Each structure stands twice: as structure tokens, then as C-alpha cells.
Short mmCIF file of C-alpha atoms in Angstrom, two decimals:
data_model
loop_
_atom_site.label_atom_id
_atom_site.label_comp_id
_atom_site.label_asym_id
_atom_site.label_seq_id
_atom_site.Cartn_x
_atom_site.Cartn_y
_atom_site.Cartn_z
CA MET D 220 -1.35 84.93 2.57
CA GLN D 221 -0.25 86.48 5.86
CA SER D 222 -1.13 84.67 9.05
CA PRO D 223 -3.86 86.45 11.01
CA SER D 224 -3.03 88.40 14.11
CA GLN D 225 -3.95 86.77 17.39
CA TYR D 226 -6.04 89.80 18.51
CA TRP D 227 -8.97 91.26 16.66
CA SER D 228 -11.07 94.32 17.59
CA LEU D 229 -14.78 94.36 16.78
CA THR D 230 -16.52 97.76 16.60
CA TYR D 231 -20.33 97.69 16.68
CA GLY D 232 -21.54 100.85 14.94
CA THR D 233 -20.76 103.90 17.04
CA ALA D 234 -20.83 102.19 20.38
CA PRO D 235 -18.31 103.72 22.74
CA THR D 236 -17.18 100.30 24.00
CA ILE D 237 -14.58 98.08 22.26
CA TRP D 238 -14.77 94.23 22.45
CA THR D 239 -11.43 92.54 21.99
CA GLU D 240 -11.42 88.71 21.50
CA GLU D 241 -8.39 86.46 21.29
CA VAL D 242 -8.74 84.00 18.43
CA SER D 243 -6.47 81.01 17.93
CA ASN D 244 -4.70 80.42 14.63
CA GLY D 245 -6.86 77.39 13.96
CA GLN D 246 -10.03 79.59 14.05
CA SER D 247 -8.67 82.63 12.22
CA SER D 248 -10.45 81.66 9.02
CA ARG D 249 -13.84 82.26 10.68
CA ALA D 250 -12.82 85.73 11.77
CA GLN D 251 -11.54 86.56 8.30
CA SER D 252 -14.81 85.56 6.69
CA ILE D 253 -16.84 88.00 8.83
CA GLY D 254 -15.34 91.03 7.17
CA ARG D 255 -15.79 93.38 10.13
CA LEU D 256 -12.50 92.71 11.88
CA ASN D 257 -9.60 95.10 12.01
CA SER D 258 -6.24 93.77 13.08
CA THR D 259 -4.63 95.45 16.05
CA SER D 260 -1.21 95.01 17.46
CA SER D 261 -0.59 93.47 20.82
CA GLY D 262 2.46 92.58 22.81
CA TYR D 263 0.81 89.42 24.15
CA SER D 264 1.69 86.11 22.47
CA SER D 265 0.15 82.66 22.93
CA SER D 266 0.33 79.25 21.26
CA SER D 267 -2.02 78.31 18.43
CA ASN D 268 -3.75 75.72 20.61
CA SER D 269 -4.46 78.08 23.54
CA VAL D 270 -8.02 78.34 24.83
CA ASN D 271 -9.95 81.41 23.62
CA THR D 272 -10.49 84.08 26.26
CA THR D 273 -12.56 87.21 26.09
CA HIS D 274 -11.45 90.46 27.60
CA PHE D 275 -13.77 93.38 28.08
CA ILE D 276 -12.24 96.87 28.10
CA ASP D 277 -14.83 99.37 29.22
CA SER D 278 -14.22 102.98 28.40
CA TYR D 279 -16.63 105.89 28.57
CA CYS D 280 -16.89 108.72 26.16
CA SER D 281 -18.48 110.71 28.96
CA GLY D 282 -18.70 110.04 32.62
CA SER D 283 -22.54 110.14 32.56
CA ASP D 284 -22.98 107.30 30.09
CA PRO D 285 -23.86 103.91 31.56
CA PRO D 286 -21.46 101.09 30.85
CA PHE D 287 -22.14 99.12 27.67
CA SER D 288 -22.21 95.31 27.93
CA PRO D 289 -21.46 93.70 24.54
CA GLN D 290 -23.36 90.52 23.42
CA ARG D 291 -21.24 87.48 22.47
CA LEU D 292 -22.23 85.75 19.20
CA SER D 293 -23.24 82.07 19.37
CA GLU D 294 -21.88 79.32 17.12
CA GLU D 295 -25.12 79.30 15.15
CA GLN D 296 -24.84 83.04 14.48
CA PHE D 297 -21.24 82.58 13.39
CA ASP D 298 -22.39 79.90 10.95
CA ILE D 299 -24.96 82.27 9.48
CA ILE D 300 -22.40 85.01 9.10
CA ASP D 301 -19.81 82.62 7.69
CA ASP D 302 -22.16 81.16 5.08
CA LEU D 303 -20.98 82.60 1.76
CA HIS D 304 -23.01 80.06 -0.28
CA TYR D 305 -19.80 78.21 -1.24
CA GLU D 306 -20.45 74.61 -2.40
CA ASP D 307 -17.66 72.14 -1.73
CA VAL D 308 -16.71 69.99 -4.71
CA ASP D 309 -16.48 66.88 -2.51
CA ASP D 310 -20.19 67.26 -1.62
CA MET D 311 -21.00 66.27 -5.20
CA GLY D 312 -19.02 63.00 -4.88
CA LEU D 313 -16.63 63.85 -7.68
CA ILE D 314 -13.56 63.07 -5.61
CA ASP D 315 -14.99 59.70 -4.57
CA CYS D 316 -15.81 58.87 -8.16
CA GLU D 317 -12.29 59.75 -9.23
CA LEU D 318 -10.79 57.55 -6.50
CA LEU D 319 -12.98 54.64 -7.55
CA HIS D 320 -11.91 55.09 -11.15
CA GLN D 321 -8.24 55.19 -10.19
CA ASN D 322 -8.66 52.08 -8.06
CA ARG D 323 -10.33 50.17 -10.91
CA GLU D 324 -7.66 51.28 -13.33
CA ALA D 325 -4.91 50.14 -10.94
CA LEU D 326 -6.55 46.71 -10.62
CA ILE D 327 -6.77 46.42 -14.40
CA ARG D 328 -3.10 47.33 -14.67
CA ASN D 329 -2.20 44.71 -12.07
CA LEU D 330 -4.22 42.14 -13.99
CA TYR D 331 -2.50 43.02 -17.24
CA ASN D 332 0.98 42.96 -15.68
CA ALA D 333 0.33 39.58 -14.05
CA GLU D 334 -0.93 38.05 -17.30
CA GLN D 335 1.98 39.50 -19.24
CA ALA D 336 4.50 38.07 -16.76
CA TYR D 337 2.78 34.69 -16.99
CA LEU D 338 2.95 34.88 -20.79
CA ASP D 339 6.68 35.63 -20.64
CA SER D 340 7.26 32.58 -18.43
CA LEU D 341 5.31 30.34 -20.81
CA ASN D 342 7.36 31.66 -23.73
CA GLN D 343 10.56 30.82 -21.87
CA LEU D 344 9.29 27.32 -21.10
CA VAL D 345 8.54 26.64 -24.77
CA THR D 346 11.44 28.45 -26.47
CA LEU D 347 14.25 27.58 -24.04
CA PHE D 348 13.26 24.03 -23.09
CA MET D 349 10.60 22.40 -25.24
CA GLN D 350 11.67 23.47 -28.72
CA PRO D 351 15.40 22.60 -28.28
CA LEU D 352 14.46 19.20 -26.83
CA ARG D 353 12.11 18.51 -29.73
CA LYS D 354 14.74 19.55 -32.25
CA ASP D 355 17.28 17.28 -30.59
CA ALA D 356 14.85 14.35 -30.56
CA GLN D 357 14.22 14.68 -34.30
CA GLN D 358 17.90 14.34 -35.14
CA PRO D 359 19.19 10.85 -35.98
CA SER D 360 21.03 9.24 -33.10
CA SER D 361 23.46 6.38 -32.80
CA ASN D 362 24.58 4.12 -29.99
CA PHE D 363 28.18 3.95 -31.18
CA ILE D 364 30.82 5.10 -28.73
CA GLY D 365 31.59 8.77 -29.12
CA MET D 366 28.32 9.61 -30.83
CA LYS D 367 25.93 12.06 -29.21
CA LYS D 368 22.91 10.59 -27.42
CA ILE D 369 19.50 12.20 -27.63
CA ILE D 370 18.40 14.03 -24.50
CA CYS D 371 14.88 12.60 -24.50
CA THR D 372 12.43 11.05 -26.93
CA GLU D 373 9.34 12.58 -28.54
CA GLN D 374 7.12 10.52 -26.26
CA GLU D 375 8.95 11.77 -23.17
CA ILE D 376 8.62 15.37 -24.41
CA GLN D 377 4.87 14.89 -24.80
CA ARG D 378 4.53 13.48 -21.29
CA LEU D 379 6.77 16.18 -19.84
CA PHE D 380 5.13 19.27 -21.38
CA GLY D 381 1.62 18.05 -22.11
CA ASN D 382 -0.45 20.63 -24.00
CA ILE D 383 1.62 23.61 -22.86
CA GLU D 384 1.60 25.03 -26.40
CA ASP D 385 -2.21 25.23 -26.34
CA ILE D 386 -2.05 27.09 -23.02
CA LEU D 387 0.50 29.48 -24.54
CA GLU D 388 -1.81 30.32 -27.46
CA VAL D 389 -4.75 31.01 -25.15
CA GLN D 390 -2.58 33.19 -22.93
CA ARG D 391 -1.50 35.23 -25.93
CA GLU D 392 -5.15 35.90 -26.75
CA ILE D 393 -5.85 36.92 -23.15
CA VAL D 394 -3.01 39.44 -23.09
CA ALA D 395 -3.95 40.78 -26.53
CA THR D 396 -7.58 41.41 -25.53
CA LEU D 397 -6.52 43.12 -22.31
CA ASP D 398 -4.06 45.33 -24.16
CA LEU D 399 -6.70 46.35 -26.70
CA ARG D 400 -9.21 47.27 -24.01
CA LEU D 401 -6.67 49.26 -21.97
CA ARG D 402 -5.89 51.40 -25.02
CA MET D 403 -9.46 52.77 -24.89
CA TRP D 404 -9.80 52.75 -21.11
CA GLY D 405 -11.96 55.34 -19.40
CA PRO D 406 -14.10 55.86 -16.28
CA THR D 407 -17.17 54.14 -17.80
CA GLN D 408 -15.36 51.50 -19.85
CA ILE D 409 -16.52 47.90 -19.43
CA ILE D 410 -14.32 44.79 -19.40
CA SER D 411 -16.68 42.00 -18.35
CA ASP D 412 -17.28 41.09 -21.99
CA VAL D 413 -13.56 40.35 -22.31
CA PHE D 414 -13.65 38.06 -19.27
CA GLN D 415 -16.70 36.22 -20.58
CA GLY D 416 -14.69 35.06 -23.59
CA TRP D 417 -12.01 33.47 -21.39
CA PHE D 418 -13.87 30.87 -19.37
CA LYS D 419 -14.62 28.26 -22.04
CA LYS D 420 -11.07 28.36 -23.35
CA LEU D 421 -9.60 28.06 -19.87
CA VAL D 422 -11.53 24.86 -19.22
CA GLU D 423 -10.57 23.41 -22.60
CA VAL D 424 -6.81 23.88 -22.24
CA TYR D 425 -6.19 23.53 -18.51
CA THR D 426 -8.17 20.34 -17.83
CA PRO D 427 -5.88 18.19 -20.06
CA TYR D 428 -2.83 19.78 -18.43
CA PHE D 429 -4.08 18.87 -14.95
CA ASN D 430 -4.81 15.32 -16.08
CA ASN D 431 -1.26 14.95 -17.42
CA TYR D 432 0.47 16.58 -14.46
CA ASP D 433 1.30 13.27 -12.76
CA ASN D 434 2.95 12.04 -15.97
CA SER D 435 4.88 15.28 -16.25
CA ALA D 436 6.21 15.18 -12.69
CA THR D 437 7.29 11.53 -12.76
CA THR D 438 8.86 11.91 -16.21
CA TYR D 439 10.86 14.92 -15.05
CA GLU D 440 12.18 13.10 -11.98
CA ARG D 441 13.15 10.06 -14.02
CA LEU D 442 14.90 12.16 -16.69
CA ARG D 443 16.83 14.05 -14.02
CA SER D 444 18.71 10.82 -13.30
CA TYR D 445 19.77 10.68 -16.98
CA GLN D 446 23.06 12.56 -17.39
CA PRO D 447 22.43 14.24 -20.81
CA PHE D 448 19.07 15.62 -19.65
CA ARG D 449 20.47 16.79 -16.32
CA LYS D 450 23.34 18.56 -18.08
CA PHE D 451 20.92 20.23 -20.50
CA THR D 452 18.65 21.57 -17.75
CA ASP D 453 21.47 22.61 -15.42
CA THR D 454 23.02 24.67 -18.20
CA LEU D 455 19.77 26.44 -19.01
CA HIS D 456 19.00 27.13 -15.36
CA LYS D 457 21.97 29.51 -15.37
CA GLU D 458 20.36 31.73 -18.02
CA PRO D 459 19.89 35.28 -16.65
CA ALA D 460 16.54 35.58 -18.40
CA LEU D 461 15.07 32.88 -16.17
CA ARG D 462 15.92 34.86 -13.00
CA GLY D 463 16.28 31.74 -10.90
CA ALA D 464 13.37 29.80 -12.37
CA THR D 465 13.82 26.12 -13.21
CA LEU D 466 12.10 23.75 -15.60
CA SER D 467 10.23 22.23 -12.67
CA SER D 468 9.00 25.60 -11.37
CA LEU D 469 7.90 26.69 -14.84
CA LEU D 470 5.89 23.50 -15.27
CA GLN D 471 4.09 24.30 -12.00
CA LEU D 472 2.89 27.76 -13.12
CA PRO D 473 -0.25 26.65 -15.06
CA VAL D 474 -1.58 24.94 -11.94
CA LYS D 475 -2.02 28.34 -10.22
CA ALA D 476 -3.25 30.29 -13.27
CA ILE D 477 -7.04 29.92 -12.90
CA ASN D 478 -6.97 30.78 -9.18
CA ARG D 479 -5.04 33.93 -10.06
CA HIS D 480 -7.68 34.87 -12.65
CA ALA D 481 -10.43 34.34 -10.08
CA GLN D 482 -8.74 36.49 -7.44
CA LEU D 483 -8.13 39.46 -9.74
CA ILE D 484 -11.61 39.33 -11.29
CA THR D 485 -13.15 39.21 -7.80
CA GLU D 486 -11.16 42.23 -6.64
CA LEU D 487 -12.23 44.19 -9.71
CA ALA D 488 -15.91 43.29 -9.21
CA GLU D 489 -15.79 44.39 -5.57
CA ALA D 490 -14.15 47.70 -6.53
CA THR D 491 -16.88 48.59 -9.06
CA ALA D 492 -19.69 50.90 -7.90
CA PRO D 493 -23.31 49.69 -8.29
CA LEU D 494 -24.09 52.54 -10.71
CA HIS D 495 -21.17 51.69 -13.00
CA PRO D 496 -22.16 50.28 -16.44
CA ASP D 497 -20.02 47.20 -15.84
CA TYR D 498 -21.29 46.39 -12.36
CA VAL D 499 -23.78 43.69 -13.37
CA GLY D 500 -21.41 42.15 -15.92
CA LEU D 501 -18.56 41.87 -13.42
CA LYS D 502 -20.85 40.30 -10.82
CA MET D 503 -21.79 37.65 -13.38
CA CYS D 504 -18.11 37.08 -14.17
CA ARG D 505 -17.31 36.67 -10.50
CA ARG D 506 -20.01 34.03 -10.05
CA ARG D 507 -18.89 32.17 -13.15
CA VAL D 508 -15.19 32.19 -12.26
CA HIS D 509 -15.99 30.99 -8.72
CA HIS D 510 -17.97 28.13 -10.22
CA LEU D 511 -15.00 27.33 -12.46
CA VAL D 512 -12.61 27.34 -9.50
CA LYS D 513 -14.92 25.03 -7.55
CA GLU D 514 -15.08 22.68 -10.53
CA ILE D 515 -11.33 22.38 -11.01
CA GLN D 516 -10.33 22.63 -7.34
CA PRO D 517 -9.99 18.83 -6.84
CA LYS D 518 -7.58 18.67 -9.80
CA VAL D 519 -5.59 21.65 -8.50
CA GLU D 520 -5.33 20.07 -5.04
CA ASP D 521 -4.19 16.81 -6.63
CA CYS D 522 -1.46 18.66 -8.52
CA ASP D 523 -0.37 20.36 -5.29
CA ASN D 524 -0.22 16.94 -3.63
CA ILE D 525 2.03 15.67 -6.43
CA ASP D 526 4.35 18.62 -5.85
CA GLN D 527 4.52 17.76 -2.15
CA VAL D 528 5.42 14.15 -2.97
CA LEU D 529 8.16 15.38 -5.31
CA SER D 530 9.51 17.71 -2.65
CA ILE D 531 9.70 14.87 -0.11
CA HIS D 532 11.42 12.54 -2.58
CA ARG D 533 14.00 15.18 -3.43
CA SER D 534 14.73 15.66 0.27
CA LEU D 535 15.13 11.95 1.05
CA SER D 536 18.63 10.61 1.49
CA ASN D 537 19.56 6.96 0.78
CA ALA D 538 15.97 5.89 0.11
CA PRO D 539 15.64 2.53 -1.72
CA PHE D 540 12.58 3.65 -3.69
CA THR D 541 12.04 6.27 -6.40
CA ILE D 542 9.12 8.40 -7.51
CA LYS D 543 6.13 6.47 -8.81
CA LYS D 544 3.14 7.56 -10.82
CA GLY D 545 -0.04 7.62 -8.75
CA ARG D 546 1.72 8.07 -5.41
CA ARG D 547 0.06 10.63 -3.16
CA LEU D 548 0.77 12.08 0.26
CA ILE D 549 -1.91 11.06 2.76
CA LEU D 550 -0.60 12.08 6.19
CA GLN D 551 2.57 12.98 8.02
CA ALA D 552 3.47 13.64 11.65
CA GLU D 553 6.46 13.57 13.96
CA VAL D 554 5.79 10.75 16.45
CA SER D 555 7.66 8.25 18.63
CA ARG D 556 7.99 4.53 18.04
CA THR D 557 7.42 2.24 21.01
CA PHE D 558 7.58 -1.52 21.54
CA VAL D 559 5.20 -4.17 22.81
CA HIS D 560 5.84 -5.28 26.42
CA SER D 561 8.91 -3.07 26.65
CA ARG D 562 9.76 0.13 28.40
CA MET D 563 12.02 1.25 25.58
CA VAL D 564 10.88 4.21 23.53
CA GLY D 565 12.50 4.93 20.20
CA GLU D 566 13.70 8.26 18.96
CA ARG D 567 11.09 10.54 17.46
CA ARG D 568 10.74 10.14 13.73
CA LEU D 569 8.84 11.81 10.96
CA TYR D 570 6.29 9.28 9.71
CA ILE D 571 5.07 9.89 6.17
CA LEU D 572 2.04 7.95 4.97
CA PHE D 573 1.91 7.66 1.19
CA SER D 574 -0.81 6.00 -0.84
CA ASP D 575 1.26 2.78 -1.16
CA PHE D 576 3.54 2.56 1.91
CA LEU D 577 4.53 4.14 5.21
CA ALA D 578 7.99 5.68 5.50
CA PHE D 579 9.77 6.94 8.59
CA VAL D 580 12.70 9.34 8.35
CA ARG D 581 14.86 11.51 10.58
CA PRO D 582 15.18 15.19 9.72
CA ARG D 583 18.75 16.39 9.75
CA GLN D 584 19.45 19.40 11.91
CA HIS D 585 19.92 22.72 10.10
CA SER D 586 19.16 21.02 6.79
CA GLU D 587 16.20 20.17 4.58
CA VAL D 588 17.55 16.64 4.02
CA LEU D 589 15.45 13.74 5.35
CA GLN D 590 17.54 10.74 6.33
CA TYR D 591 15.74 7.53 5.39
CA LYS D 592 15.31 5.09 8.31
CA GLY D 593 12.83 2.55 6.95
CA HIS D 594 9.39 1.90 5.48
CA LEU D 595 6.48 -0.54 5.74
CA ASN D 596 4.67 -2.10 2.79
CA LEU D 597 0.97 -1.80 3.54
CA GLU D 598 -0.47 -4.26 1.05
CA ARG D 599 -2.18 -7.03 3.06
CA ALA D 600 -1.03 -5.33 6.27
CA ARG D 601 -3.13 -5.04 9.43
CA VAL D 602 -3.61 -2.05 11.72
CA LYS D 603 -5.28 -1.81 15.12
CA PRO D 604 -5.39 0.44 18.19
CA MET D 605 -3.13 -0.71 20.99
CA ALA D 606 -4.43 -1.07 24.52
CA PRO D 607 -2.34 0.74 27.15
CA GLU D 608 -1.53 -2.53 28.94
CA GLU D 609 0.04 -3.87 25.73
CA VAL D 610 2.53 -1.01 25.55
CA ASN D 611 3.35 -0.46 29.24
CA GLY D 612 0.58 2.03 29.93
CA ARG D 613 1.23 4.27 26.96
CA GLU D 614 -1.87 5.77 25.41
CA ASN D 615 -2.86 6.77 21.87
CA CYS D 616 -0.83 4.00 20.21
CA ILE D 617 -1.55 2.08 17.01
CA GLY D 618 0.09 -1.09 15.77
CA ILE D 619 0.80 -1.95 12.12
CA THR D 620 1.63 -5.52 11.17
CA PRO D 621 2.95 -5.94 7.61
CA LEU D 622 2.53 -9.04 5.47
CA TYR D 623 4.51 -12.21 6.33
CA GLN D 624 7.98 -12.09 4.84
CA GLY D 625 10.98 -14.42 4.64
CA VAL D 626 9.34 -17.58 3.32
CA ASP D 627 11.72 -20.23 1.97
CA ILE D 628 10.77 -20.96 -1.62
CA ILE D 629 12.08 -24.53 -1.52
CA ASP D 630 10.15 -26.02 1.37
CA THR D 631 7.82 -23.07 2.10
CA THR D 632 9.06 -22.87 5.67
CA LEU D 633 8.36 -19.60 7.47
CA MET D 634 11.73 -18.04 8.15
CA THR D 635 10.67 -14.98 10.15
CA TYR D 636 7.60 -13.88 12.02
CA PRO D 637 5.92 -10.56 11.30
CA THR D 638 6.86 -7.75 13.63
CA ILE D 639 4.25 -5.30 14.83
CA HIS D 640 5.29 -1.70 14.40
CA VAL D 641 3.88 0.50 17.18
CA ILE D 642 3.78 4.30 17.06
CA GLN D 643 2.47 6.64 19.74
CA LEU D 644 0.37 9.61 18.70
CA SER D 645 -0.17 12.78 20.66
CA SER D 646 -3.94 12.61 21.22
CA PRO D 647 -6.96 10.32 20.77
CA THR D 648 -8.05 12.45 17.82
CA GLU D 649 -4.74 11.98 16.05
CA GLN D 650 -4.80 8.27 16.89
CA GLN D 651 -8.20 7.87 15.27
CA GLU D 652 -7.11 9.89 12.24
CA TRP D 653 -4.08 7.65 11.67
CA LEU D 654 -6.18 4.52 12.13
CA ASP D 655 -8.68 5.71 9.53
CA LYS D 656 -6.06 6.82 7.01
CA VAL D 657 -3.87 3.72 7.32
CA SER D 658 -6.93 1.47 7.04
CA MET D 659 -8.05 3.36 3.94
CA VAL D 660 -4.64 2.89 2.28
CA ILE D 661 -4.58 -0.83 3.14
CA ASN D 662 -8.08 -1.39 1.73
CA LYS D 663 -7.26 0.40 -1.53
CA LEU D 664 -4.02 -1.55 -1.96
CA ASN D 665 -5.81 -4.84 -1.30
CA THR D 666 -8.51 -3.98 -3.83
CA LYS D 667 -5.92 -3.18 -6.50
CA ALA D 668 -4.05 -6.40 -5.71
CA ASP D 669 -7.25 -8.42 -6.12
CA GLN D 670 -7.95 -6.72 -9.44
CA ARG D 671 -4.45 -7.47 -10.72
CA ARG D 672 -4.75 -11.08 -9.62
CA ALA D 673 -8.11 -11.43 -11.37
CA ALA D 674 -6.77 -9.84 -14.54
CA THR D 675 -3.72 -12.12 -14.51
CA SER D 676 -5.90 -15.19 -13.97
CA ASN D 677 -8.17 -14.27 -16.87
CA SER D 678 -5.18 -13.58 -19.10
CA SER D 679 -3.58 -16.92 -18.21
CA ARG D 680 -6.81 -18.77 -18.87
CA TYR D 681 -7.15 -17.07 -22.26
CA THR D 682 -3.53 -17.81 -23.15
CA CYS D 683 -3.90 -21.47 -22.24
CA SER D 684 -7.04 -21.80 -24.35
CA VAL D 685 -5.34 -20.23 -27.34
CA LEU D 686 -2.12 -22.21 -27.08
CA THR D 687 -3.70 -25.59 -26.31
CA PRO D 688 -2.45 -27.98 -29.05
CA TYR D 689 -4.95 -29.81 -31.21
CA TYR D 690 -4.39 -33.56 -31.32
CA PHE D 691 -5.45 -35.29 -34.48
CA THR D 692 -7.27 -38.58 -34.06
CA ASP D 693 -7.97 -41.18 -36.59
CA ALA D 694 -11.51 -39.95 -36.96
CA ASN D 695 -10.27 -36.44 -37.87
CA ILE D 696 -7.95 -37.58 -40.60
CA THR D 697 -9.41 -37.57 -44.04
CA LEU D 698 -7.48 -39.43 -46.69
#
């Protein structure tokens, strides 16, 4: 199509006067639709964005005729003339409907791809790690020199992997149902019925995995110190198929699975129009999956806390303690240590409050390594806020006094006095938070210690009653 000329001449019947109007390129379509315009040449040129101007050229066919003044058409009249009864397709909403369909289909594809990738990772976890370890554990072993040692026992494999095989089977069903539904996918296809079949199975297989996660993490860290296991895992970590994944990272994947399901189902429900056949079903699925996430969220947060503890332990250098089942991260902050009745202020340290002790470390510059500097056992310890006059006017300080130590076993003479450990926090709010958290840890440790002492006392009393010898007297002897 040729671009319209920038000048058009309008002839009204047989009127002797010609009206010439300059029309910009952006408005040429309106002039074309009138059908009464004849292009004329002109030597004048202007840009497409120039303002329209109207020029009147009055000519007379005869000198006696009065001048003719043409009438300019209004926008409303142009609209009437330009109305050719053409109905735009977009007015019917077909384009919007197509975009919604494409958006839903893209979300379904993303869901399928994510579940397929998760299935591949689970397959690698089972086929590359679990099955070879189980096969090795079933072989007879010997402790003779030169004989091969087993990498880990059947019991350790069970603690390490938990019910990962059950999760793998459920994931295979999820991917299979998604694949079957995508093969018949269309604009009005529903998928909420597929989601409804997932929820019960997810609860059944993931709850035991969450409950065993602490066992899995501590078993992995302990086995990593065993040379045959470390050699086995280090060799497999170089496999190209893993693409940088490790046994530890693969074991962490099920913890995030249900939250991923919830996010994708929510996005799909929000992208479904109210008139779609699956709108009500997806809204029900969204409510149900949110309830499921709320139900398991404490277990997921506990698993995340275990991962944080593992990360800290792996970063510690020269620490005298190892990972322990049940240990949790309570609080951590970079603070300064100060001293009672002294102007000396210690170097800033990273204080890490665990559920069984308080550690303080120094982060190494340009490194993720944490250099161990010391720790405080909190069982039977005492904690209190420090008055500013006790610490040379410093505010927001707390003091922690551990249990008496250094008692001579022979004459029970106290060898050393307890030392109060004072740390300065940044604000009254942080001071109160540390007081509450440290007090909570101390109380829980004291309660567990009392329970152990009571159990030991009952066990000793039972053992003494069972092992007490029976002395025969003359009255008991029957000849």
C-alpha cells in the first residue's frame, strides 16, 4: 500500500471553490476511508507529526459570484463518515481469552518441567548413592588387613535416606498424571482433579521424611569422617550427570517439595478466569494446599534450622565438639565482650547460641571459615542483665555465669571460681531478646538434666532390688 499524499483536495458537488487540507501521515487512514478525496501533488513537505493547517484558496468562476466559504467537518461528523460497520475482533474478547489460555498452558508446562526435574534428582539419589551403598552393605566383610571394609551398614543407610524410595514412587505417579493430562490439553481442560489426588499421598510420605531429617543430617556428618564413605561420595560428586549436586544437597530437596507444589498451584488458580470450568476446582485446591503448607510448616522450618546448624559446623575451624542430634540454632549476633570493673573491651566476636551451649567464633576475612574461640556450657548456668555501673557505664550488657568447674575429686576442694562472661548488645531490645533466649535454653537443659537424674535414680533402685542377695536363715532351711 502506497503512503498517502500529504495534501488532499475535497470537491463539494459543483461548487466553484476548492478546499485543500493538509493531513498528517498518522491521520491519513481517516481521509482514505471517506472515499471523496483525490490526491494532488504539492511541492510542500512537512514531517508526519506536524500540526494540521487549513488553507483556503478562493477562486471565482465569474467575477459576479460571491465568495464561497466552505464548512469544516467536526470530529463527530468524521466518525459518522468513517463508520463502515467494521467490528474489531478484540471487542469480542477472543484475544484476551487466547492470552489467558496461553498463560495457563505455560504455567502447566512449568509445573511439569519442575516435577520432572525433581523426579530426575530423586532417581539420581537412589540409583547413584542408595542402591550401591545397600549392595555394598549386603556383601560379607572382614576385618583382616587388606580386606575391603563396608562403606556403611544397613542401619546407617536407613537413617541416612529414610523413606526416600516411597517419595520417589509418589513423584513418579505425579509426573505420570501430569503427562497424561497434558496430552489432551485444551482451552477448557481441567486439572484440579489431578491435584486433588496428590494431597493425601504427600502427607503420608513427606511427614516421615521430615521426622527422620535430624537422623539423616547427623548420620551424614558422622559418616563423612569415615574414610571409605568420604571416598565413595567424593568420587560420585564428580559425575557429570549430577551437575554439581552433592549427596547432602540431594537429601535437602524433599524439604522444599511441598512449598513448590503450593506455589505453582496458587499461580495456576490465580491465572484461571472465573468462567473457566476449572475455576472452582482450582480455588479448592489452593485452599487445601495452603492448609497443608500451614500444617507442615513447623517441620519444614525445623529442617531448615538443622541445615543451618550443619552449615555452621562445617564452617567451624578447630572446634572441640561435633554435630549432635537435637541441636538447634537459637540466636546469633556479632557483639563485643566486656569485663566487670574493667575498661578493657574485647574484640568483636560472632556469638552463636545453640540449644545446648553458647559458642563464640571469629570470622576469617575473605573466607567462610569460622575460627573457634571458645564456648560456654549452659546447663545449670545463670544469666542476668548487667547494670551500667558494674561494667564501667556500658549499657545493654548481660552476664552469663557457667556452672562451677575445677573441683578436686579427692578432697572436694574448689580449685577455681566461676567467671562471669559479659557481652554487650547493641540495643535494649536485643539485650532483652538474648536474656529471654539464653534463659529458655538454660531452663530446658536443667529440665532434661533433672529427668536424666530421676531416670538414673529409678534404674539404680531397680537394679539394687533385683541384685540384692537372699540370705538363708535357719528358719528357711528345710531338711
